[in-house]
Amino acid sequence: MAAPAEAGLSREEGLRLHRWMCATKALDDRMHILVRQGRAPFVGSARGHEGIQVTAAAVLEEQDWLVLHYRGLGSAVARGLTAREWMLAVFARAADPLSGGRNIPGGCFAHPRLRIAPTCQVVATWIPKAAGIAYAARWRRDGSVVMCTFGDGATSKGDFHEGLNFAAVHRLPVVFVCENNRYAISVPLELQAGNPCLAERAAGYGMAGVVVDGTDVPACHRELRAAVARARAGDGPTLVEARIWRINSHTSEDDQSRYRSQEEIEEARRHDPVACFERWLADRGWLEPAEAEQVHRELEAEAAEAADWAERQPEPRLQDLEAHLFA
Ligand SMILES: Cc1ncc(C[n+]2csc(CCOP(=O)(O)OP(=O)(O)O)c2C)c(N)n1
């Protein structure tokens, strides 16, 4: 009997999601190597977030918008960001399509062609912007939906309240995805929220609220697809709380062993969404372990090639320092 979670996810879609997750992991792993080698400055890892992130982009149509969390590499990859483009950003090269070499990796995912709107690292500030883009979409009647992602820490900011309230009042076509990895750097969820169920806040705003296991890719796909359908049908926004495990430290500047027990870190690794989804695909006979290994090897080689290529590209020119500045 088919489990409800797999309803609607075809083999082809499943393999595509898996490939994007592996591509995200490969870029992430390569960045850790580059940081250890002293070649890249910084990594804010998306390990543990891959399933919900790639699904958030996969359920969208071309005209839709993404407003991304700084940790949102997986969503950008699934939207079409290439390994070379990402590595241009990592090395802050002139041709970096995300910010022209002006940000730390992940500092801004702006990509006009992919309809990824610019954000910044000031936590949660992009949530009201997402509501604003959805408001513009409503006025234009262009049928587009906005997908906005952020962490659990972002839900403590006033921007979260303002963005969700405005979206609910105007029944805007936006999906808010909280990637709840239970930490804001070293601050655990219990010091962040009086009610640990973040999705329950949706009721207070008058919008749909859903909790999903963010390590269960078919479940993420089902819930996000339903939320996008509601938004597109004019039935208003949804808050999706995806519960996940942060596998690595907050960034390469952080050491999680100072505030998380070894048991908890090992538990997080057991909830690796890439491995969980590979077991799910294997159970259906859709992807043998050797085939999965082959996909990993191929994408690891692509990430390594992209890094070596990007490192050789020119740095931004001093005379372009003020380009793209509003004032
Ligand atoms: C307004 C603001 N305060 C503090 C910071 C420093 N800071 C950067 S990331 C972060 C944690 C955010 O946690 P969360 O929203 O849960 O996302 P996660 O990094 O866990 O994915 C903090 C406090 C910031 N960037 N902006």
mmCIF file of C-alpha atoms and ligand atoms in Angstrom:
data_model
loop_
_atom_site.group_PDB
_atom_site.id
_atom_site.type_symbol
_atom_site.label_atom_id
_atom_site.label_comp_id
_atom_site.label_asym_id
_atom_site.label_seq_id
_atom_site.Cartn_x
_atom_site.Cartn_y
_atom_site.Cartn_z
ATOM 1 C CA MET A 1 0.000 0.000 0.000
ATOM 2 C CA ALA A 2 1.359 3.391 -0.933
ATOM 3 C CA ALA A 3 2.282 5.524 2.081
ATOM 4 C CA PRO A 4 0.390 8.834 2.002
ATOM 5 C CA ALA A 5 3.681 10.742 1.939
ATOM 6 C CA GLU A 6 4.619 9.447 -1.484
ATOM 7 C CA ALA A 7 1.356 10.408 -3.160
ATOM 8 C CA GLY A 8 2.141 12.453 -6.221
ATOM 9 C CA LEU A 9 5.936 12.087 -6.239
ATOM 10 C CA SER A 10 7.003 10.257 -9.371
ATOM 11 C CA ARG A 11 10.278 8.375 -9.824
ATOM 12 C CA GLU A 12 11.511 11.062 -12.202
ATOM 13 C CA GLU A 13 10.690 13.860 -9.726
ATOM 14 C CA GLY A 14 12.241 11.897 -6.883
ATOM 15 C CA LEU A 15 15.504 11.377 -8.771
ATOM 16 C CA ARG A 16 15.599 15.054 -9.741
ATOM 17 C CA LEU A 17 15.135 16.132 -6.102
ATOM 18 C CA HIS A 18 17.825 13.666 -5.059
ATOM 19 C CA ARG A 19 20.278 15.037 -7.596
ATOM 20 C CA TRP A 20 19.721 18.622 -6.406
ATOM 21 C CA MET A 21 20.226 17.494 -2.793
ATOM 22 C CA CYS A 22 23.492 15.769 -3.744
ATOM 23 C CA ALA A 23 24.632 18.854 -5.695
ATOM 24 C CA THR A 24 23.961 21.028 -2.634
ATOM 25 C CA LYS A 25 25.838 18.601 -0.370
ATOM 26 C CA ALA A 26 28.769 18.435 -2.795
ATOM 27 C CA LEU A 27 29.092 22.243 -2.888
ATOM 28 C CA ASP A 28 28.803 22.389 0.887
ATOM 29 C CA ASP A 29 31.441 19.690 1.422
ATOM 30 C CA ARG A 30 33.762 21.363 -1.102
ATOM 31 C CA MET A 31 33.397 24.707 0.702
ATOM 32 C CA HIS A 32 34.468 23.091 3.974
ATOM 33 C CA ILE A 33 37.576 21.784 2.208
ATOM 34 C CA LEU A 34 38.269 25.233 0.703
ATOM 35 C CA VAL A 35 37.925 26.888 4.114
ATOM 36 C CA ARG A 36 40.322 24.368 5.693
ATOM 37 C CA GLN A 37 42.752 24.998 2.838
ATOM 38 C CA GLY A 38 42.545 28.749 3.475
ATOM 39 C CA ARG A 39 41.206 29.323 -0.050
ATOM 40 C CA ALA A 40 37.637 30.357 0.906
ATOM 41 C CA PRO A 41 36.722 32.636 3.793
ATOM 42 C CA PHE A 42 33.612 31.109 5.274
ATOM 43 C CA VAL A 43 30.860 28.518 5.027
ATOM 44 C CA GLY A 44 27.344 28.632 6.428
ATOM 45 C CA SER A 45 26.424 25.012 5.906
ATOM 46 C CA ALA A 46 23.100 23.819 4.512
ATOM 47 C CA ARG A 47 23.742 20.210 5.688
ATOM 48 C CA GLY A 48 20.495 18.863 7.108
ATOM 49 C CA HIS A 49 18.396 21.445 5.239
ATOM 50 C CA GLU A 50 18.708 19.977 1.738
ATOM 51 C CA GLY A 51 15.340 18.161 1.549
ATOM 52 C CA ILE A 52 13.081 21.060 2.460
ATOM 53 C CA GLN A 53 15.228 23.533 0.501
ATOM 54 C CA VAL A 54 15.217 21.752 -2.852
ATOM 55 C CA THR A 55 11.520 20.967 -2.496
ATOM 56 C CA ALA A 56 10.688 24.629 -1.836
ATOM 57 C CA ALA A 57 12.076 25.512 -5.267
ATOM 58 C CA ALA A 58 10.860 22.377 -7.051
ATOM 59 C CA VAL A 59 7.164 23.088 -6.420
ATOM 60 C CA LEU A 60 7.341 26.523 -8.079
ATOM 61 C CA GLU A 61 6.690 27.614 -11.647
ATOM 62 C CA GLU A 62 9.011 29.782 -13.722
ATOM 63 C CA GLN A 63 7.186 33.064 -13.027
ATOM 64 C CA ASP A 64 7.265 32.556 -9.231
ATOM 65 C CA TRP A 65 9.670 34.292 -6.837
ATOM 66 C CA LEU A 66 12.028 32.996 -4.171
ATOM 67 C CA VAL A 67 13.098 35.093 -1.186
ATOM 68 C CA LEU A 68 15.796 33.039 0.469
ATOM 69 C CA HIS A 69 17.366 32.445 3.837
ATOM 70 C CA TYR A 70 21.153 33.025 3.770
ATOM 71 C CA ARG A 71 21.462 29.255 4.353
ATOM 72 C CA GLY A 72 19.310 28.568 1.287
ATOM 73 C CA LEU A 73 21.848 27.072 -1.105
ATOM 74 C CA GLY A 74 19.657 24.028 -1.841
ATOM 75 C CA SER A 75 16.738 26.189 -2.982
ATOM 76 C CA ALA A 76 19.026 28.199 -5.270
ATOM 77 C CA VAL A 77 20.531 25.009 -6.739
ATOM 78 C CA ALA A 78 17.097 23.528 -7.416
ATOM 79 C CA ARG A 79 16.083 26.809 -9.058
ATOM 80 C CA GLY A 80 19.021 26.535 -11.487
ATOM 81 C CA LEU A 81 22.079 28.050 -9.789
ATOM 82 C CA THR A 82 25.135 26.282 -11.249
ATOM 83 C CA ALA A 83 28.204 25.042 -9.388
ATOM 84 C CA ARG A 84 30.375 27.565 -11.232
ATOM 85 C CA GLU A 85 28.039 30.449 -10.380
ATOM 86 C CA TRP A 86 28.089 29.468 -6.713
ATOM 87 C CA MET A 87 31.862 29.200 -6.639
ATOM 88 C CA LEU A 88 32.193 32.658 -8.240
ATOM 89 C CA ALA A 89 30.295 33.922 -5.184
ATOM 90 C CA VAL A 90 32.426 31.848 -2.783
ATOM 91 C CA PHE A 91 35.605 33.400 -4.223
ATOM 92 C CA ALA A 92 33.955 36.871 -4.514
ATOM 93 C CA ARG A 93 34.858 37.163 -8.196
ATOM 94 C CA ALA A 94 33.731 39.989 -10.490
ATOM 95 C CA ALA A 95 31.447 37.694 -12.470
ATOM 96 C CA ASP A 96 29.615 36.468 -9.337
ATOM 97 C CA PRO A 97 25.959 36.686 -10.484
ATOM 98 C CA LEU A 98 24.636 36.813 -6.924
ATOM 99 C CA SER A 99 26.239 40.007 -5.662
ATOM 100 C CA GLY A 100 29.174 40.836 -7.929
ATOM 101 C CA GLY A 101 31.656 39.617 -5.325
ATOM 102 C CA ARG A 102 30.265 41.898 -2.614
ATOM 103 C CA ASN A 103 29.050 39.380 -0.052
ATOM 104 C CA ILE A 104 30.249 36.460 2.010
ATOM 105 C CA PRO A 105 29.002 33.135 0.561
ATOM 106 C CA GLY A 106 25.252 32.967 1.178
ATOM 107 C CA GLY A 107 25.144 36.649 2.120
ATOM 108 C CA CYS A 108 22.869 37.312 -0.820
ATOM 109 C CA PHE A 109 21.280 34.928 -3.301
ATOM 110 C CA ALA A 110 19.922 37.628 -5.640
ATOM 111 C CA HIS A 111 19.593 36.172 -9.130
ATOM 112 C CA PRO A 112 17.210 38.089 -11.432
ATOM 113 C CA ARG A 113 17.098 35.425 -14.158
ATOM 114 C CA LEU A 114 16.123 32.766 -11.607
ATOM 115 C CA ARG A 115 13.684 35.180 -9.920
ATOM 116 C CA ILE A 116 15.510 35.009 -6.619
ATOM 117 C CA ALA A 117 14.994 38.399 -4.967
ATOM 118 C CA PRO A 118 17.848 40.126 -3.142
ATOM 119 C CA THR A 119 18.008 39.728 0.626
ATOM 120 C CA CYS A 120 20.640 40.450 3.254
ATOM 121 C CA GLN A 121 21.958 38.753 6.332
ATOM 122 C CA VAL A 122 20.061 40.856 8.838
ATOM 123 C CA VAL A 123 17.872 38.059 10.126
ATOM 124 C CA ALA A 124 14.191 38.075 9.086
ATOM 125 C CA THR A 125 14.300 41.394 7.203
ATOM 126 C CA TRP A 126 13.431 39.554 4.007
ATOM 127 C CA ILE A 127 10.094 38.270 5.390
ATOM 128 C CA PRO A 128 8.163 41.573 4.965
ATOM 129 C CA LYS A 129 9.891 41.966 1.586
ATOM 130 C CA ALA A 130 8.410 38.629 0.512
ATOM 131 C CA ALA A 131 4.976 39.868 1.585
ATOM 132 C CA GLY A 132 5.605 43.042 -0.439
ATOM 133 C CA ILE A 133 6.539 41.089 -3.563
ATOM 134 C CA ALA A 134 3.381 39.017 -3.131
ATOM 135 C CA TYR A 135 1.371 42.244 -2.728
ATOM 136 C CA ALA A 136 2.822 43.499 -6.039
ATOM 137 C CA ALA A 137 2.008 40.163 -7.684
ATOM 138 C CA ARG A 138 -1.582 40.511 -6.470
ATOM 139 C CA TRP A 139 -1.869 44.002 -7.968
ATOM 140 C CA ARG A 140 -0.337 42.897 -11.250
ATOM 141 C CA ARG A 141 -2.574 39.808 -11.348
ATOM 142 C CA ASP A 142 0.347 37.939 -12.876
ATOM 143 C CA GLY A 143 -0.490 34.676 -11.089
ATOM 144 C CA SER A 144 2.914 34.369 -9.442
ATOM 145 C CA VAL A 145 3.562 32.948 -5.983
ATOM 146 C CA VAL A 146 6.342 33.909 -3.566
ATOM 147 C CA MET A 147 8.292 31.288 -1.595
ATOM 148 C CA CYS A 148 10.031 32.748 1.464
ATOM 149 C CA THR A 149 12.427 30.708 3.624
ATOM 150 C CA PHE A 150 14.019 31.492 7.010
ATOM 151 C CA GLY A 151 15.214 29.861 10.224
ATOM 152 C CA ASP A 152 13.524 29.359 13.587
ATOM 153 C CA GLY A 153 15.505 32.274 15.062
ATOM 154 C CA ALA A 154 13.879 34.578 12.525
ATOM 155 C CA THR A 155 10.477 33.931 14.119
ATOM 156 C CA SER A 156 11.564 35.988 17.147
ATOM 157 C CA LYS A 157 11.952 39.144 15.077
ATOM 158 C CA GLY A 158 9.277 41.807 14.615
ATOM 159 C CA ASP A 159 9.754 41.454 10.843
ATOM 160 C CA PHE A 160 8.261 37.953 11.076
ATOM 161 C CA HIS A 161 5.117 39.324 12.735
ATOM 162 C CA GLU A 162 4.801 42.235 10.324
ATOM 163 C CA GLY A 163 5.335 40.104 7.235
ATOM 164 C CA LEU A 164 2.959 37.313 8.209
ATOM 165 C CA ASN A 165 0.275 39.657 9.505
ATOM 166 C CA PHE A 166 0.311 41.772 6.347
ATOM 167 C CA ALA A 167 0.243 38.660 4.144
ATOM 168 C CA ALA A 168 -2.699 37.200 6.075
ATOM 169 C CA VAL A 169 -4.709 40.451 6.111
ATOM 170 C CA HIS A 170 -4.403 40.764 2.326
ATOM 171 C CA ARG A 171 -4.553 36.973 1.657
ATOM 172 C CA LEU A 172 -1.388 37.250 -0.385
ATOM 173 C CA PRO A 173 0.056 34.494 -2.600
ATOM 174 C CA VAL A 174 3.056 33.661 -0.419
ATOM 175 C CA VAL A 175 4.360 30.537 1.326
ATOM 176 C CA PHE A 176 6.491 31.063 4.442
ATOM 177 C CA VAL A 177 8.832 28.152 5.139
ATOM 178 C CA CYS A 178 10.511 28.027 8.519
ATOM 179 C CA GLU A 179 13.525 25.703 8.333
ATOM 180 C CA ASN A 180 13.428 24.852 12.021
ATOM 181 C CA ASN A 181 16.851 23.385 12.874
ATOM 182 C CA ARG A 182 16.199 24.223 16.541
ATOM 183 C CA TYR A 183 19.149 26.573 16.891
ATOM 184 C CA ALA A 184 19.903 30.225 16.205
ATOM 185 C CA ILE A 185 23.679 29.902 16.375
ATOM 186 C CA SER A 186 23.955 28.588 19.987
ATOM 187 C CA VAL A 187 20.476 29.634 21.177
ATOM 188 C CA PRO A 188 18.161 26.596 21.345
ATOM 189 C CA LEU A 189 14.510 26.774 20.342
ATOM 190 C CA GLU A 190 13.297 26.613 23.978
ATOM 191 C CA LEU A 191 14.997 29.972 24.634
ATOM 192 C CA GLN A 192 13.545 31.371 21.426
ATOM 193 C CA ALA A 193 9.858 30.449 21.583
ATOM 194 C CA GLY A 194 7.395 29.977 24.458
ATOM 195 C CA ASN A 195 5.384 27.649 22.234
ATOM 196 C CA PRO A 196 7.773 25.220 20.523
ATOM 197 C CA CYS A 197 5.240 24.585 17.744
ATOM 198 C CA LEU A 198 6.019 27.511 15.462
ATOM 199 C CA ALA A 199 3.345 26.538 12.917
ATOM 200 C CA GLU A 200 0.662 27.168 15.564
ATOM 201 C CA ARG A 201 1.388 30.876 15.270
ATOM 202 C CA ALA A 202 -0.294 30.770 11.868
ATOM 203 C CA ALA A 203 -3.723 30.502 13.538
ATOM 204 C CA GLY A 204 -3.086 33.797 15.339
ATOM 205 C CA TYR A 205 -2.594 35.503 12.004
ATOM 206 C CA GLY A 206 -5.492 33.751 10.310
ATOM 207 C CA MET A 207 -3.547 31.660 7.840
ATOM 208 C CA ALA A 208 -2.940 27.954 7.300
ATOM 209 C CA GLY A 209 -0.147 26.441 9.417
ATOM 210 C CA VAL A 210 1.500 23.079 8.787
ATOM 211 C CA VAL A 211 4.220 21.083 10.527
ATOM 212 C CA VAL A 212 6.236 18.765 8.318
ATOM 213 C CA ASP A 213 9.172 16.453 8.977
ATOM 214 C CA GLY A 214 11.834 18.251 6.931
ATOM 215 C CA THR A 215 13.875 15.059 6.606
ATOM 216 C CA ASP A 216 10.941 13.384 4.806
ATOM 217 C CA VAL A 217 11.266 14.658 1.240
ATOM 218 C CA PRO A 218 7.979 13.226 -0.125
ATOM 219 C CA ALA A 219 6.101 14.799 2.818
ATOM 220 C CA CYS A 220 7.810 18.160 2.189
ATOM 221 C CA HIS A 221 6.881 17.924 -1.476
ATOM 222 C CA ARG A 222 3.245 17.169 -0.679
ATOM 223 C CA GLU A 223 2.838 19.978 1.879
ATOM 224 C CA LEU A 224 4.657 22.627 -0.133
ATOM 225 C CA ARG A 225 2.779 21.752 -3.298
ATOM 226 C CA ALA A 226 -0.510 22.103 -1.413
ATOM 227 C CA ALA A 227 0.607 25.455 0.070
ATOM 228 C CA VAL A 228 1.581 26.788 -3.376
ATOM 229 C CA ALA A 229 -1.759 25.613 -4.792
ATOM 230 C CA ARG A 230 -3.606 27.487 -2.007
ATOM 231 C CA ALA A 231 -1.588 30.639 -2.696
ATOM 232 C CA ARG A 232 -2.170 30.445 -6.444
ATOM 233 C CA ALA A 233 -5.893 29.817 -6.011
ATOM 234 C CA GLY A 234 -6.241 33.045 -3.989
ATOM 235 C CA ASP A 235 -6.708 31.195 -0.683
ATOM 236 C CA GLY A 236 -3.922 33.116 1.029
ATOM 237 C CA PRO A 237 -0.581 32.402 2.677
ATOM 238 C CA THR A 238 0.632 29.329 4.578
ATOM 239 C CA LEU A 239 3.250 28.975 7.286
ATOM 240 C CA VAL A 240 5.088 25.658 6.869
ATOM 241 C CA GLU A 241 7.309 24.637 9.783
ATOM 242 C CA ALA A 242 9.828 22.061 8.554
ATOM 243 C CA ARG A 243 11.510 20.301 11.478
ATOM 244 C CA ILE A 244 15.075 19.417 10.639
ATOM 245 C CA TRP A 245 18.425 18.750 12.302
ATOM 246 C CA ARG A 246 21.385 21.049 11.829
ATOM 247 C CA ILE A 247 24.268 18.682 11.067
ATOM 248 C CA ASN A 248 27.195 21.122 11.116
ATOM 249 C CA SER A 249 28.087 24.122 13.264
ATOM 250 C CA HIS A 250 26.191 27.364 12.557
ATOM 251 C CA THR A 251 29.091 28.452 10.302
ATOM 252 C CA SER A 252 32.786 27.695 9.968
ATOM 253 C CA GLU A 253 33.297 30.445 12.604
ATOM 254 C CA ASP A 254 31.341 28.454 15.183
ATOM 255 C CA ASP A 255 32.081 25.310 17.237
ATOM 256 C CA GLN A 256 28.852 23.503 18.108
ATOM 257 C CA SER A 257 30.593 21.100 20.497
ATOM 258 C CA ARG A 258 30.626 24.000 22.992
ATOM 259 C CA TYR A 259 26.838 23.993 23.331
ATOM 260 C CA ARG A 260 25.589 20.653 21.924
ATOM 261 C CA SER A 261 26.346 17.225 23.359
ATOM 262 C CA GLN A 262 28.190 14.660 21.233
ATOM 263 C CA GLU A 263 25.080 12.421 21.421
ATOM 264 C CA GLU A 264 22.913 15.182 19.999
ATOM 265 C CA ILE A 265 25.329 15.862 17.146
ATOM 266 C CA GLU A 266 25.402 12.145 16.316
ATOM 267 C CA GLU A 267 21.603 12.044 16.468
ATOM 268 C CA ALA A 268 21.505 14.947 13.967
ATOM 269 C CA ARG A 269 23.724 12.972 11.579
ATOM 270 C CA ARG A 270 21.293 10.044 11.777
ATOM 271 C CA HIS A 271 18.623 12.421 10.434
ATOM 272 C CA ASP A 272 20.613 13.424 7.358
ATOM 273 C CA PRO A 273 17.869 14.048 4.761
ATOM 274 C CA VAL A 274 20.126 12.925 1.906
ATOM 275 C CA ALA A 275 20.602 9.484 3.473
ATOM 276 C CA CYS A 276 16.928 9.289 4.549
ATOM 277 C CA PHE A 277 15.748 10.022 1.009
ATOM 278 C CA GLU A 278 18.215 7.556 -0.502
ATOM 279 C CA ARG A 279 16.742 4.827 1.717
ATOM 280 C CA TRP A 280 13.241 5.842 0.602
ATOM 281 C CA LEU A 281 14.247 5.724 -3.083
ATOM 282 C CA ALA A 282 16.044 2.396 -2.615
ATOM 283 C CA ASP A 283 12.991 0.869 -0.870
ATOM 284 C CA ARG A 284 11.012 1.565 -4.046
ATOM 285 C CA GLY A 285 13.702 0.184 -6.323
ATOM 286 C CA TRP A 286 14.159 3.649 -7.838
ATOM 287 C CA LEU A 287 17.826 4.173 -6.910
ATOM 288 C CA GLU A 288 20.339 1.493 -5.944
ATOM 289 C CA PRO A 289 23.052 2.472 -3.414
ATOM 290 C CA ALA A 290 25.741 2.105 -6.125
ATOM 291 C CA GLU A 291 23.817 4.500 -8.380
ATOM 292 C CA ALA A 292 23.503 7.015 -5.538
ATOM 293 C CA GLU A 293 27.250 6.745 -4.943
ATOM 294 C CA GLN A 294 27.844 7.453 -8.624
ATOM 295 C CA VAL A 295 25.686 10.613 -8.435
ATOM 296 C CA HIS A 296 27.682 11.807 -5.389
ATOM 297 C CA ARG A 297 31.017 11.190 -7.129
ATOM 298 C CA GLU A 298 29.907 13.017 -10.277
ATOM 299 C CA LEU A 299 28.674 16.073 -8.370
ATOM 300 C CA GLU A 300 31.720 16.146 -6.077
ATOM 301 C CA ALA A 301 33.920 16.284 -9.196
ATOM 302 C CA GLU A 302 31.746 19.071 -10.622
ATOM 303 C CA ALA A 303 32.018 21.097 -7.390
ATOM 304 C CA ALA A 304 35.804 20.650 -7.302
ATOM 305 C CA GLU A 305 36.147 21.682 -10.954
ATOM 306 C CA ALA A 306 33.895 24.702 -10.378
ATOM 307 C CA ALA A 307 36.020 25.825 -7.416
ATOM 308 C CA ASP A 308 39.300 25.553 -9.345
ATOM 309 C CA TRP A 309 37.754 27.396 -12.308
ATOM 310 C CA ALA A 310 36.209 30.184 -10.207
ATOM 311 C CA GLU A 311 39.428 30.783 -8.299
ATOM 312 C CA ARG A 312 41.145 31.635 -11.607
ATOM 313 C CA GLN A 313 38.516 34.247 -12.581
ATOM 314 C CA PRO A 314 39.233 37.996 -12.185
ATOM 315 C CA GLU A 315 38.492 39.844 -8.965
ATOM 316 C CA PRO A 316 36.085 42.825 -8.947
ATOM 317 C CA ARG A 317 37.634 46.086 -10.222
ATOM 318 C CA LEU A 318 38.052 49.021 -7.881
ATOM 319 C CA GLN A 319 36.290 51.339 -10.341
ATOM 320 C CA ASP A 320 33.151 49.147 -10.053
ATOM 321 C CA LEU A 321 32.944 49.611 -6.288
ATOM 322 C CA GLU A 322 29.930 51.918 -6.488
ATOM 323 C CA ALA A 323 28.083 50.041 -9.248
ATOM 324 C CA HIS A 324 24.523 48.989 -8.337
ATOM 325 C CA LEU A 325 24.381 51.398 -5.391
ATOM 326 C CA PHE A 326 21.004 53.102 -5.061
ATOM 327 C CA ALA A 327 22.549 56.241 -3.593
HETATM 328 C C1 LIG B 1 19.032 41.076 13.283
HETATM 329 C C2 LIG B 1 20.199 40.131 13.405
HETATM 330 N N1 LIG B 1 20.585 39.738 14.622
HETATM 331 C C3 LIG B 1 21.631 38.876 14.760
HETATM 332 C C4 LIG B 1 22.300 38.437 13.661
HETATM 333 C C5 LIG B 1 23.438 37.453 13.801
HETATM 334 N N2 LIG B 1 22.972 36.142 13.341
HETATM 335 C C6 LIG B 1 23.311 35.677 12.140
HETATM 336 S S1 LIG B 1 22.623 34.202 11.852
HETATM 337 C C7 LIG B 1 21.856 34.160 13.333
HETATM 338 C C8 LIG B 1 21.013 32.979 13.755
HETATM 339 C C9 LIG B 1 19.736 32.901 13.045
HETATM 340 O O1 LIG B 1 19.148 31.678 13.340
HETATM 341 P P1 LIG B 1 17.963 31.071 12.515
HETATM 342 O O2 LIG B 1 17.047 32.154 12.072
HETATM 343 O O3 LIG B 1 17.371 29.993 13.343
HETATM 344 O O4 LIG B 1 18.636 30.477 11.206
HETATM 345 P P2 LIG B 1 19.807 29.391 11.087
HETATM 346 O O5 LIG B 1 21.080 30.178 10.970
HETATM 347 O O6 LIG B 1 19.767 28.500 12.273
HETATM 348 O O7 LIG B 1 19.516 28.649 9.841
HETATM 349 C C10 LIG B 1 22.152 35.298 14.063
HETATM 350 C C11 LIG B 1 21.648 35.558 15.422
HETATM 351 C C12 LIG B 1 21.867 38.886 12.383
HETATM 352 N N3 LIG B 1 22.452 38.471 11.260
HETATM 353 N N4 LIG B 1 20.819 39.712 12.283
#
